[in-house]
PDB file of C-alpha atoms in Angstrom:
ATOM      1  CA  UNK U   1     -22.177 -26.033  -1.114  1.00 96.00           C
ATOM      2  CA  UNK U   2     -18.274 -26.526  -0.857  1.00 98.00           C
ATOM      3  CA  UNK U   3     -17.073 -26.277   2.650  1.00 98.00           C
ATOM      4  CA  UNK U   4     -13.715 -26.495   4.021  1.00 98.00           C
ATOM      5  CA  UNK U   5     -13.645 -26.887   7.963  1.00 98.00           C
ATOM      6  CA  UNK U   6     -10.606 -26.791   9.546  1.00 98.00           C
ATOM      7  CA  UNK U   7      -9.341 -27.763  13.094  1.00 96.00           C
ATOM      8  CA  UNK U   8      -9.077 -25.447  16.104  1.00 95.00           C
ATOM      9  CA  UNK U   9      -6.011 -23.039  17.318  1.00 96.00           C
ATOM     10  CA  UNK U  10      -3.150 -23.820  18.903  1.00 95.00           C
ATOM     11  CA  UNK U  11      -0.158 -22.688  21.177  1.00 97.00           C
ATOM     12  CA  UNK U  12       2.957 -24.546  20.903  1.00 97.00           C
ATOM     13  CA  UNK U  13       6.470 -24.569  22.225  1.00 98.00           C
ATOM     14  CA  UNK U  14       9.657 -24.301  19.900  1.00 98.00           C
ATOM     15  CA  UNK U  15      10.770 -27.240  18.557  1.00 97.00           C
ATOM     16  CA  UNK U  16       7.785 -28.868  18.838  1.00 98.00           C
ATOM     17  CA  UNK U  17       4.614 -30.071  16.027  1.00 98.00           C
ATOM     18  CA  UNK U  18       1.754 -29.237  14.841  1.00 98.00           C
ATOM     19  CA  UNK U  19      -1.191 -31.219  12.828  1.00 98.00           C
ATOM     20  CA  UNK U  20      -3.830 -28.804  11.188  1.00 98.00           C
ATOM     21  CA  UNK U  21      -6.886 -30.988   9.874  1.00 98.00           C
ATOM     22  CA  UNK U  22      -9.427 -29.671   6.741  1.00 98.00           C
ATOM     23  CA  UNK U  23     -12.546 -31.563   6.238  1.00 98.00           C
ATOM     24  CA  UNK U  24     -14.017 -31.269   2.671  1.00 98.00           C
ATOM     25  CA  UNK U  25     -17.366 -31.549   2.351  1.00 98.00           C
ATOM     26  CA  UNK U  26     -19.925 -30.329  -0.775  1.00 98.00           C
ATOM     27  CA  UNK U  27     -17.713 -31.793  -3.564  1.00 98.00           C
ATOM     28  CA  UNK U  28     -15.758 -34.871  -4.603  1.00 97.00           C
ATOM     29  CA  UNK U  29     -12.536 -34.432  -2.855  1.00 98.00           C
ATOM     30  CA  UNK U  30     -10.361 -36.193  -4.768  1.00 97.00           C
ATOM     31  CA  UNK U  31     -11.306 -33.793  -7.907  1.00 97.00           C
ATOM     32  CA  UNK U  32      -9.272 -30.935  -7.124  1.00 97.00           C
ATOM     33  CA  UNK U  33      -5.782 -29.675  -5.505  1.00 97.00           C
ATOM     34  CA  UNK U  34      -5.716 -28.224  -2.306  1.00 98.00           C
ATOM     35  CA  UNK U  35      -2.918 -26.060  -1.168  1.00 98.00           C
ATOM     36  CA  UNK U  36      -1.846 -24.861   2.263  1.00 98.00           C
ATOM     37  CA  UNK U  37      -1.179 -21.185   2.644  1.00 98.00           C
ATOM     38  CA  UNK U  38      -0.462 -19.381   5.698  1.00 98.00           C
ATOM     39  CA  UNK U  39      -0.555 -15.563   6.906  1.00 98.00           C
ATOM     40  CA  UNK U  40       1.461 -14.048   9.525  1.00 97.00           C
ATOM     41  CA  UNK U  41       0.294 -11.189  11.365  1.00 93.00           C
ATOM     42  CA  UNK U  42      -0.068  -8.105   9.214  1.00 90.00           C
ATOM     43  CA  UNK U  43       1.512  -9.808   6.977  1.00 93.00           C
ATOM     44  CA  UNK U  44       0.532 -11.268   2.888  1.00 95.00           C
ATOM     45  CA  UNK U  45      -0.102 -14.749   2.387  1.00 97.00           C
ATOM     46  CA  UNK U  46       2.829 -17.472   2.016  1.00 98.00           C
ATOM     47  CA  UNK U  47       2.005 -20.823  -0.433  1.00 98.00           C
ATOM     48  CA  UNK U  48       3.348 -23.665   1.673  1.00 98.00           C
ATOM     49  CA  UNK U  49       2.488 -26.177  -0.956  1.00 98.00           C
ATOM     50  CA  UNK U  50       0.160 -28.368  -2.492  1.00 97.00           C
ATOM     51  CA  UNK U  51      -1.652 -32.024  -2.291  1.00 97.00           C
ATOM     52  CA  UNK U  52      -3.324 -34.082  -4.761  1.00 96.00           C
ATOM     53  CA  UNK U  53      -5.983 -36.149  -2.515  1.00 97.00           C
ATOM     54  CA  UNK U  54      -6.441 -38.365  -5.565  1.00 96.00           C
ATOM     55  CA  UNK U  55      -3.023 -39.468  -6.446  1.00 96.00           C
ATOM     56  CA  UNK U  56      -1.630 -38.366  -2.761  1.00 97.00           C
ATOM     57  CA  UNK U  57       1.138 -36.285  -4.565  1.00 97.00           C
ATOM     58  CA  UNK U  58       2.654 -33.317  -2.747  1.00 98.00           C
ATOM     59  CA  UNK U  59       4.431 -30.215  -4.164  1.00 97.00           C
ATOM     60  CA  UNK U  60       5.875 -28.382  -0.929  1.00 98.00           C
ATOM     61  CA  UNK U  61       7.751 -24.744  -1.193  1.00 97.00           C
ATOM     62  CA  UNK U  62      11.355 -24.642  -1.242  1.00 97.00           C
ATOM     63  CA  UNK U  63      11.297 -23.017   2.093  1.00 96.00           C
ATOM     64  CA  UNK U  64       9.729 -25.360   3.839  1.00 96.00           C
ATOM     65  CA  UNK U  65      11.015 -28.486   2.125  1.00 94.00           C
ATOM     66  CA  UNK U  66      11.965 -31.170   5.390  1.00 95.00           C
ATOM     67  CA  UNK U  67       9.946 -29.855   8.104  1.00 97.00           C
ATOM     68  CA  UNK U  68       6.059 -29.793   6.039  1.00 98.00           C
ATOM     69  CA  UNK U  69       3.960 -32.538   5.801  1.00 98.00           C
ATOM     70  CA  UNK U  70       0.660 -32.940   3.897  1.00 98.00           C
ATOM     71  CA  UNK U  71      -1.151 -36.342   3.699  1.00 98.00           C
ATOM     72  CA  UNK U  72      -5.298 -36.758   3.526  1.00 98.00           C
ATOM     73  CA  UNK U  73      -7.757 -39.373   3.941  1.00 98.00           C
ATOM     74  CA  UNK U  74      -9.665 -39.932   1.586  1.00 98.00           C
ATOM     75  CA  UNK U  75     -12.566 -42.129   3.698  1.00 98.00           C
ATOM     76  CA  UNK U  76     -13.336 -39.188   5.193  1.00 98.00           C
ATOM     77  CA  UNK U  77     -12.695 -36.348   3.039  1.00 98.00           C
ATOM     78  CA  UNK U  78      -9.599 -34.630   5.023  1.00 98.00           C
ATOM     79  CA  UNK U  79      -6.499 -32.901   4.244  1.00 98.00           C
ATOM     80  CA  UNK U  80      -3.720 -32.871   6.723  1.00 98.00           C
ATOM     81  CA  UNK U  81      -0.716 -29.988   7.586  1.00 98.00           C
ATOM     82  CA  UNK U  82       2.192 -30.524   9.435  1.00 98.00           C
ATOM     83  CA  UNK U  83       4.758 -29.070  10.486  1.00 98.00           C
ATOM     84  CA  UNK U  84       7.812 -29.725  12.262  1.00 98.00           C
ATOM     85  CA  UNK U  85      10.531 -27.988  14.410  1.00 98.00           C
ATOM     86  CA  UNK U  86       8.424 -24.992  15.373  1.00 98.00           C
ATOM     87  CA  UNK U  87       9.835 -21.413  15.559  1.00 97.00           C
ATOM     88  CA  UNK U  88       8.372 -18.017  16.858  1.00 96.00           C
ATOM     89  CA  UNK U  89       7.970 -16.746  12.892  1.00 96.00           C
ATOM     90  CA  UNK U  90       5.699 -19.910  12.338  1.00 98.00           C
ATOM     91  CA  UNK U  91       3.265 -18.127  14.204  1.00 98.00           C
ATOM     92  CA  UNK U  92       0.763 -17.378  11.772  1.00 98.00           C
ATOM     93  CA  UNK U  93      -3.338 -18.054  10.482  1.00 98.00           C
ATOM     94  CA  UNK U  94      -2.458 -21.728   8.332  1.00 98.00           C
ATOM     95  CA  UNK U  95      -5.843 -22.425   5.649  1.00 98.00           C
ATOM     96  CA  UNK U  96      -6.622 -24.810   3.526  1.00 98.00           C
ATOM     97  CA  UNK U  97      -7.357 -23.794   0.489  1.00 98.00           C
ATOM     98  CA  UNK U  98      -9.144 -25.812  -2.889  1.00 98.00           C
ATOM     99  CA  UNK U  99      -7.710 -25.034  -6.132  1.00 97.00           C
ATOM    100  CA  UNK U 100     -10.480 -24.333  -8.752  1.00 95.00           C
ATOM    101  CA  UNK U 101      -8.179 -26.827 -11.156  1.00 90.00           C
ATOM    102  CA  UNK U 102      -9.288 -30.796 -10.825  1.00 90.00           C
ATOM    103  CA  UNK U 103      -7.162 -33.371 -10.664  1.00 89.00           C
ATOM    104  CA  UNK U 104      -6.995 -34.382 -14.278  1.00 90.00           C
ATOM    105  CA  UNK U 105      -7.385 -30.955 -15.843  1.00 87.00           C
ATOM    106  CA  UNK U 106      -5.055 -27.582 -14.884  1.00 84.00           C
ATOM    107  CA  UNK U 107      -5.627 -24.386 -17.120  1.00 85.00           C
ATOM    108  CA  UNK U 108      -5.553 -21.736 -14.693  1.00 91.00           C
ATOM    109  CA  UNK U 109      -5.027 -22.420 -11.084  1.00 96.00           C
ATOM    110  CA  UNK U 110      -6.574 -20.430  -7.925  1.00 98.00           C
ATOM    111  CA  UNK U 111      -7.804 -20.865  -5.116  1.00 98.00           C
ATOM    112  CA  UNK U 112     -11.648 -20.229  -5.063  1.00 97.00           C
ATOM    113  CA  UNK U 113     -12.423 -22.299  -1.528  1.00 98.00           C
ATOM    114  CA  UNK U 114     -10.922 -21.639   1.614  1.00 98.00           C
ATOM    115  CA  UNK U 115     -10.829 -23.283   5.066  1.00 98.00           C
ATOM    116  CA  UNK U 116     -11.630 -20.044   8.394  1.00 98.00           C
ATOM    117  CA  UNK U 117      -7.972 -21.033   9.209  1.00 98.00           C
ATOM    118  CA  UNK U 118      -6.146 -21.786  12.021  1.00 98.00           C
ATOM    119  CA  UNK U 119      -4.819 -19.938  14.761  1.00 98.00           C
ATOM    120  CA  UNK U 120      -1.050 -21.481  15.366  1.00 98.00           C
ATOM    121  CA  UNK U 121       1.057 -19.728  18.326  1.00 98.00           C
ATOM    122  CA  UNK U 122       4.716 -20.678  19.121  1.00 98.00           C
ATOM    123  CA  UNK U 123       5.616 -19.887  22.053  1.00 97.00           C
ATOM    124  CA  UNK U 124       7.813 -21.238  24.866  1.00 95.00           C
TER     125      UNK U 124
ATOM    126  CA  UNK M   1      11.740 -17.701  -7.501  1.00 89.00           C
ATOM    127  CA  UNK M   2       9.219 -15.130  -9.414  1.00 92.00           C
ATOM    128  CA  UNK M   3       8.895 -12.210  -6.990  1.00 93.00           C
ATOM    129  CA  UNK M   4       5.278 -10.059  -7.243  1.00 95.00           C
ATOM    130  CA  UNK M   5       5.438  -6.081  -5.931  1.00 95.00           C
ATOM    131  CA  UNK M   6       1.691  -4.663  -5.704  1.00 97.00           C
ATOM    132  CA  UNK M   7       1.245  -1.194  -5.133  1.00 96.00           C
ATOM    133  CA  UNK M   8       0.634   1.044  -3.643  1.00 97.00           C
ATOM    134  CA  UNK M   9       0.421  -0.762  -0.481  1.00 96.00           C
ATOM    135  CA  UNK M  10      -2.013   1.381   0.643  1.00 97.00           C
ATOM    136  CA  UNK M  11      -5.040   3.520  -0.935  1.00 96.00           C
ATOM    137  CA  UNK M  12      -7.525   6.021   0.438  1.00 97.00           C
ATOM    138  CA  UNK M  13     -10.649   6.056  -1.443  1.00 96.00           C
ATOM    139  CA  UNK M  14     -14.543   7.391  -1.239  1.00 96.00           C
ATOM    140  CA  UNK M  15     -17.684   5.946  -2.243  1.00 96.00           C
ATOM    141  CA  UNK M  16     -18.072   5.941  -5.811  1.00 96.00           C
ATOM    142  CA  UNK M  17     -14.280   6.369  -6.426  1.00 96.00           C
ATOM    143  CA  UNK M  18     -12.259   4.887  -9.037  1.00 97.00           C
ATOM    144  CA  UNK M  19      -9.056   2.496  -7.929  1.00 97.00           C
ATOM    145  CA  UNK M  20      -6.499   0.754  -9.392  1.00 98.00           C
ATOM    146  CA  UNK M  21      -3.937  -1.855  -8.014  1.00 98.00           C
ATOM    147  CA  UNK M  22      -1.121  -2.717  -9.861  1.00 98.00           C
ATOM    148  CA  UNK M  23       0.697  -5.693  -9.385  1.00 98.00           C
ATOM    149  CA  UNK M  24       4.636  -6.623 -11.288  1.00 98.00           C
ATOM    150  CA  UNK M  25       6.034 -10.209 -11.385  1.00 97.00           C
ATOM    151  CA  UNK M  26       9.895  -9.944 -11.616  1.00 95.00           C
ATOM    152  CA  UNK M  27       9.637 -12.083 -14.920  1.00 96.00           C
ATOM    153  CA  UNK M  28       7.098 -12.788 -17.448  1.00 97.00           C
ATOM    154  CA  UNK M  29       4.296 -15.027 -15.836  1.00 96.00           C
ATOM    155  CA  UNK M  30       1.484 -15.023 -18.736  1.00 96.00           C
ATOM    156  CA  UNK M  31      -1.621 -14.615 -17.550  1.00 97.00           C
ATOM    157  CA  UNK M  32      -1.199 -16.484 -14.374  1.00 97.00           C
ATOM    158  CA  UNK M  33      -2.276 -14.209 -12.047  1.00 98.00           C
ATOM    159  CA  UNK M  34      -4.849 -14.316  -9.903  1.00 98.00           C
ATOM    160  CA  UNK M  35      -6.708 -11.198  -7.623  1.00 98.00           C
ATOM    161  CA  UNK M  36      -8.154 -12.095  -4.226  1.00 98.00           C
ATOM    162  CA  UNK M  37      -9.840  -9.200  -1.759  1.00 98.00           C
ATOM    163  CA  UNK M  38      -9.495 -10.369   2.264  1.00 98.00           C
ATOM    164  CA  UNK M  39     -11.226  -8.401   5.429  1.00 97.00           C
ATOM    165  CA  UNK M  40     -10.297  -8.317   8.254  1.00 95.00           C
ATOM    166  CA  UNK M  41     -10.813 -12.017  10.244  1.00 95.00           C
ATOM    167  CA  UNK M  42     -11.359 -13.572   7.242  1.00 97.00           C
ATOM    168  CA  UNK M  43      -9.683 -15.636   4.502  1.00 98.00           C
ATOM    169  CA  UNK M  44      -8.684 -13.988   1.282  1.00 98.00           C
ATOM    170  CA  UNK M  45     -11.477 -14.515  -1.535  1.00 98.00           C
ATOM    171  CA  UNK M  46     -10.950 -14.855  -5.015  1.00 98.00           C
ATOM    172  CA  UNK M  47     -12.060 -12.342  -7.027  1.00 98.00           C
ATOM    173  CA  UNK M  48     -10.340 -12.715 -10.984  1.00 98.00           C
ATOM    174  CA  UNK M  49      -8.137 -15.376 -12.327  1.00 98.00           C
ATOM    175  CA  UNK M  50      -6.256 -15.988 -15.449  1.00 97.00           C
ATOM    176  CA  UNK M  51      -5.170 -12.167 -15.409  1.00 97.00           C
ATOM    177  CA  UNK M  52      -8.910 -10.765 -16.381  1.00 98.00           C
ATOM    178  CA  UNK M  53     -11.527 -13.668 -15.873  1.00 97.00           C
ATOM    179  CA  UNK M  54     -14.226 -12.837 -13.000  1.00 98.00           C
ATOM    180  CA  UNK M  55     -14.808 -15.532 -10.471  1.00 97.00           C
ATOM    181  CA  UNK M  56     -18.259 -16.778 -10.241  1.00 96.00           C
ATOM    182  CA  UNK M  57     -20.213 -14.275  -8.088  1.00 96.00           C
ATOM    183  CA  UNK M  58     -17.915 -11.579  -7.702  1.00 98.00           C
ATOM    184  CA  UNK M  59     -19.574  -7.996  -8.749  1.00 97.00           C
ATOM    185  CA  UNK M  60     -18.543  -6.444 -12.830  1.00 97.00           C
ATOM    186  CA  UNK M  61     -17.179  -3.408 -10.772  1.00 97.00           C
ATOM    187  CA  UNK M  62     -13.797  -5.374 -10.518  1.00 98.00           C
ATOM    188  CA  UNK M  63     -11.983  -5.950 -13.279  1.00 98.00           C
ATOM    189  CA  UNK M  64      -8.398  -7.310 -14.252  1.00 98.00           C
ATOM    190  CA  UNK M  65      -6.093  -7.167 -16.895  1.00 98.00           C
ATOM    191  CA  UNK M  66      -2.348  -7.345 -18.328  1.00 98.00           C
ATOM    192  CA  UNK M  67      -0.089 -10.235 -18.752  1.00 97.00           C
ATOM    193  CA  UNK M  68       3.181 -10.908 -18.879  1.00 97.00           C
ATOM    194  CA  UNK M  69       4.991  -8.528 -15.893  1.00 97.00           C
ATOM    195  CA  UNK M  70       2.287  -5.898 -15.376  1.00 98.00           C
ATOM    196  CA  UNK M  71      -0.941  -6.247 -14.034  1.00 98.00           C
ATOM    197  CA  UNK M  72      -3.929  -3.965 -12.769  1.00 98.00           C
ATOM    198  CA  UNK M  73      -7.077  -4.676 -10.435  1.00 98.00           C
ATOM    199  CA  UNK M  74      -9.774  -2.043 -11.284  1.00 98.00           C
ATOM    200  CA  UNK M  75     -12.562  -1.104  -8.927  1.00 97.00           C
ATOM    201  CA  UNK M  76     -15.094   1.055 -10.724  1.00 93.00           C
ATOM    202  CA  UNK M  77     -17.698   2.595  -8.226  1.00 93.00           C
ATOM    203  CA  UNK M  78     -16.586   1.824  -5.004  1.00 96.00           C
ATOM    204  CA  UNK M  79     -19.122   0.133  -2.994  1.00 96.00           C
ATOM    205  CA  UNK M  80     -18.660   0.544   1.744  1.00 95.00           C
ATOM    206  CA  UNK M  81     -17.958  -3.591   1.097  1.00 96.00           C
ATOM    207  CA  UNK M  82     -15.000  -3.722  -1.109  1.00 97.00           C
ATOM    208  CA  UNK M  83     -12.859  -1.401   1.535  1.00 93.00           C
ATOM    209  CA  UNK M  84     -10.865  -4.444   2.753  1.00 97.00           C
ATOM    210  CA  UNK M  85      -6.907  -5.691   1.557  1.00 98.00           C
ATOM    211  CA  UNK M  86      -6.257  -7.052  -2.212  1.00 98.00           C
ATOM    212  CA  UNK M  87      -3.539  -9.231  -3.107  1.00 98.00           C
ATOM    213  CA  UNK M  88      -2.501 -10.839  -6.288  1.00 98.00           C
ATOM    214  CA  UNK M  89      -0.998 -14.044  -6.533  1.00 98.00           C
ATOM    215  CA  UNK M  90       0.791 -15.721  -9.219  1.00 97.00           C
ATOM    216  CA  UNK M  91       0.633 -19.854 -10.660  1.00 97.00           C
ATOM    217  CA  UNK M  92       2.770 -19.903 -13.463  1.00 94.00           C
ATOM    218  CA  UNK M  93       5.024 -21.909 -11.426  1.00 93.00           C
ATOM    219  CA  UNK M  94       5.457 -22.681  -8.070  1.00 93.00           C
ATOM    220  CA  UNK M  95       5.816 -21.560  -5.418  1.00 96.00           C
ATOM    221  CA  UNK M  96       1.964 -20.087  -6.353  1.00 97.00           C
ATOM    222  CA  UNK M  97       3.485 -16.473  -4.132  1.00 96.00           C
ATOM    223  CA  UNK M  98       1.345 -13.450  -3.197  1.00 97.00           C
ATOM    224  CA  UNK M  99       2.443  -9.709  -3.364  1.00 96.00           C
ATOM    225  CA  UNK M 100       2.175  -8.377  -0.007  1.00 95.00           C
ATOM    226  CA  UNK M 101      -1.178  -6.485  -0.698  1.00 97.00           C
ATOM    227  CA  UNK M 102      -2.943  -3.225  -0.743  1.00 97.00           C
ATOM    228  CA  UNK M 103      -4.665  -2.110   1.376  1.00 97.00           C
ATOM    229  CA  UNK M 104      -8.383  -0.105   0.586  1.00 97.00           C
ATOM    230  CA  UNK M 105      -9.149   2.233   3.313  1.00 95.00           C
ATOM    231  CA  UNK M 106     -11.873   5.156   3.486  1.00 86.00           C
TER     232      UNK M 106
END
């Protein structure tokens, strides 16, 4: 069964960075998209952006264009966030999230696998 | 950027009840638009795509339609499970935004 396991929470200061890991597993990873979203408290969920683990490709949202990251490994089936220059509003739940389109065929994309997500806290 | 208002953001219900959510991109998106239901603690789940098209697994009480700007989740027969928060989403382009959800209470 698809699984997405992602790393553990996190407090960090302003300014500083954080790496959130998601470790495929039940599928070929390279096959499909996967897409970062986070939520902030009470709040709806915010796209970050996207990765092609086959290809290595990244689509990132406007908003976060020079301070987001996302890489993977593909030996061991992982997708990597980061993010830079930490502020109080990043505080927020980040996921991974699998997009039901592969890699070398798009018709209607969604997200239909997600990661438990990950607790990150800035705070000095 | 395509902006998505749901409402009503909130929505008391009963057992059995009939909802709808309604969900309005600012300009036409298709039928990229996707519904996902999230409780609390959890991550959001997807329940229709491509406007109207059930995801594997997810109950015939939901159902979606529209296209273009307007867009409706219907719950026939509420079941105690589906009281939880909705939220569409659209991928026409990026960024793939959410509306800021609805929220299913008893």
């Amino acid at each position: 069964q698809v699984q997405l396991v992602q790393s553990g929470a996190g407090v960090k200061k302003p300014g500083a960075s954080v790496k959130v890991s998601c470790k495929a597993s039940g599928y070929t990873f390279t096959g499909h998209y996967m897409h970062w979203v986070r939520q902030a408290p009470g709040q709806g969920p915010e796209w970050m952006g996207w990765i092609n683990p086959h290809s290595g490709s990244t689509k990132y949202a406007e908003r976060f264009q020079g301070r987001v990251t996302m890489t993977r490994d593909t030996s061991i089936s992982t997708a990597y966030l980061e993010l830079s220059r930490l502020r109080s509003d990043d505080t927020a739940i980040y996921y991974c999230a699998r997009d039901r389109c592969t890699t070398t065929s798009c018709a209607w994309p969604a997200f239909d696998f997600w990661g438990q997500g990950t607790l990150v806290t800035v705070s000095s | 950027d395509i902006q998505m208002t749901q409402s009503p953001s909130s929505l008391s219900a009963s057992v059995g009840d009939r909802v709808t959510i309604t969900c309005r991109a600012s300009q036409n998106i298709a039928n990229y638009l996707n519904w996902y239901q999230q409780k609390p603690g959890k991550a959001p789940n997807l329940l229709i795509y491509a406007a109207s098209s059930l995801q594997s697994g997810v109950p015939s009480r939901f159902n979606g339609s529209g296209s273009g700007t307007d867009f409706t989740l219907t719950i026939t027969s509420l079941q105690p499970e589906d009281f939880a928060s909705y939220f569409c989403q659209k991928t026409y382009t990026t960024p793939y935004s959410f509306g800021q959800g609805t929220k299913l209470e008893i």
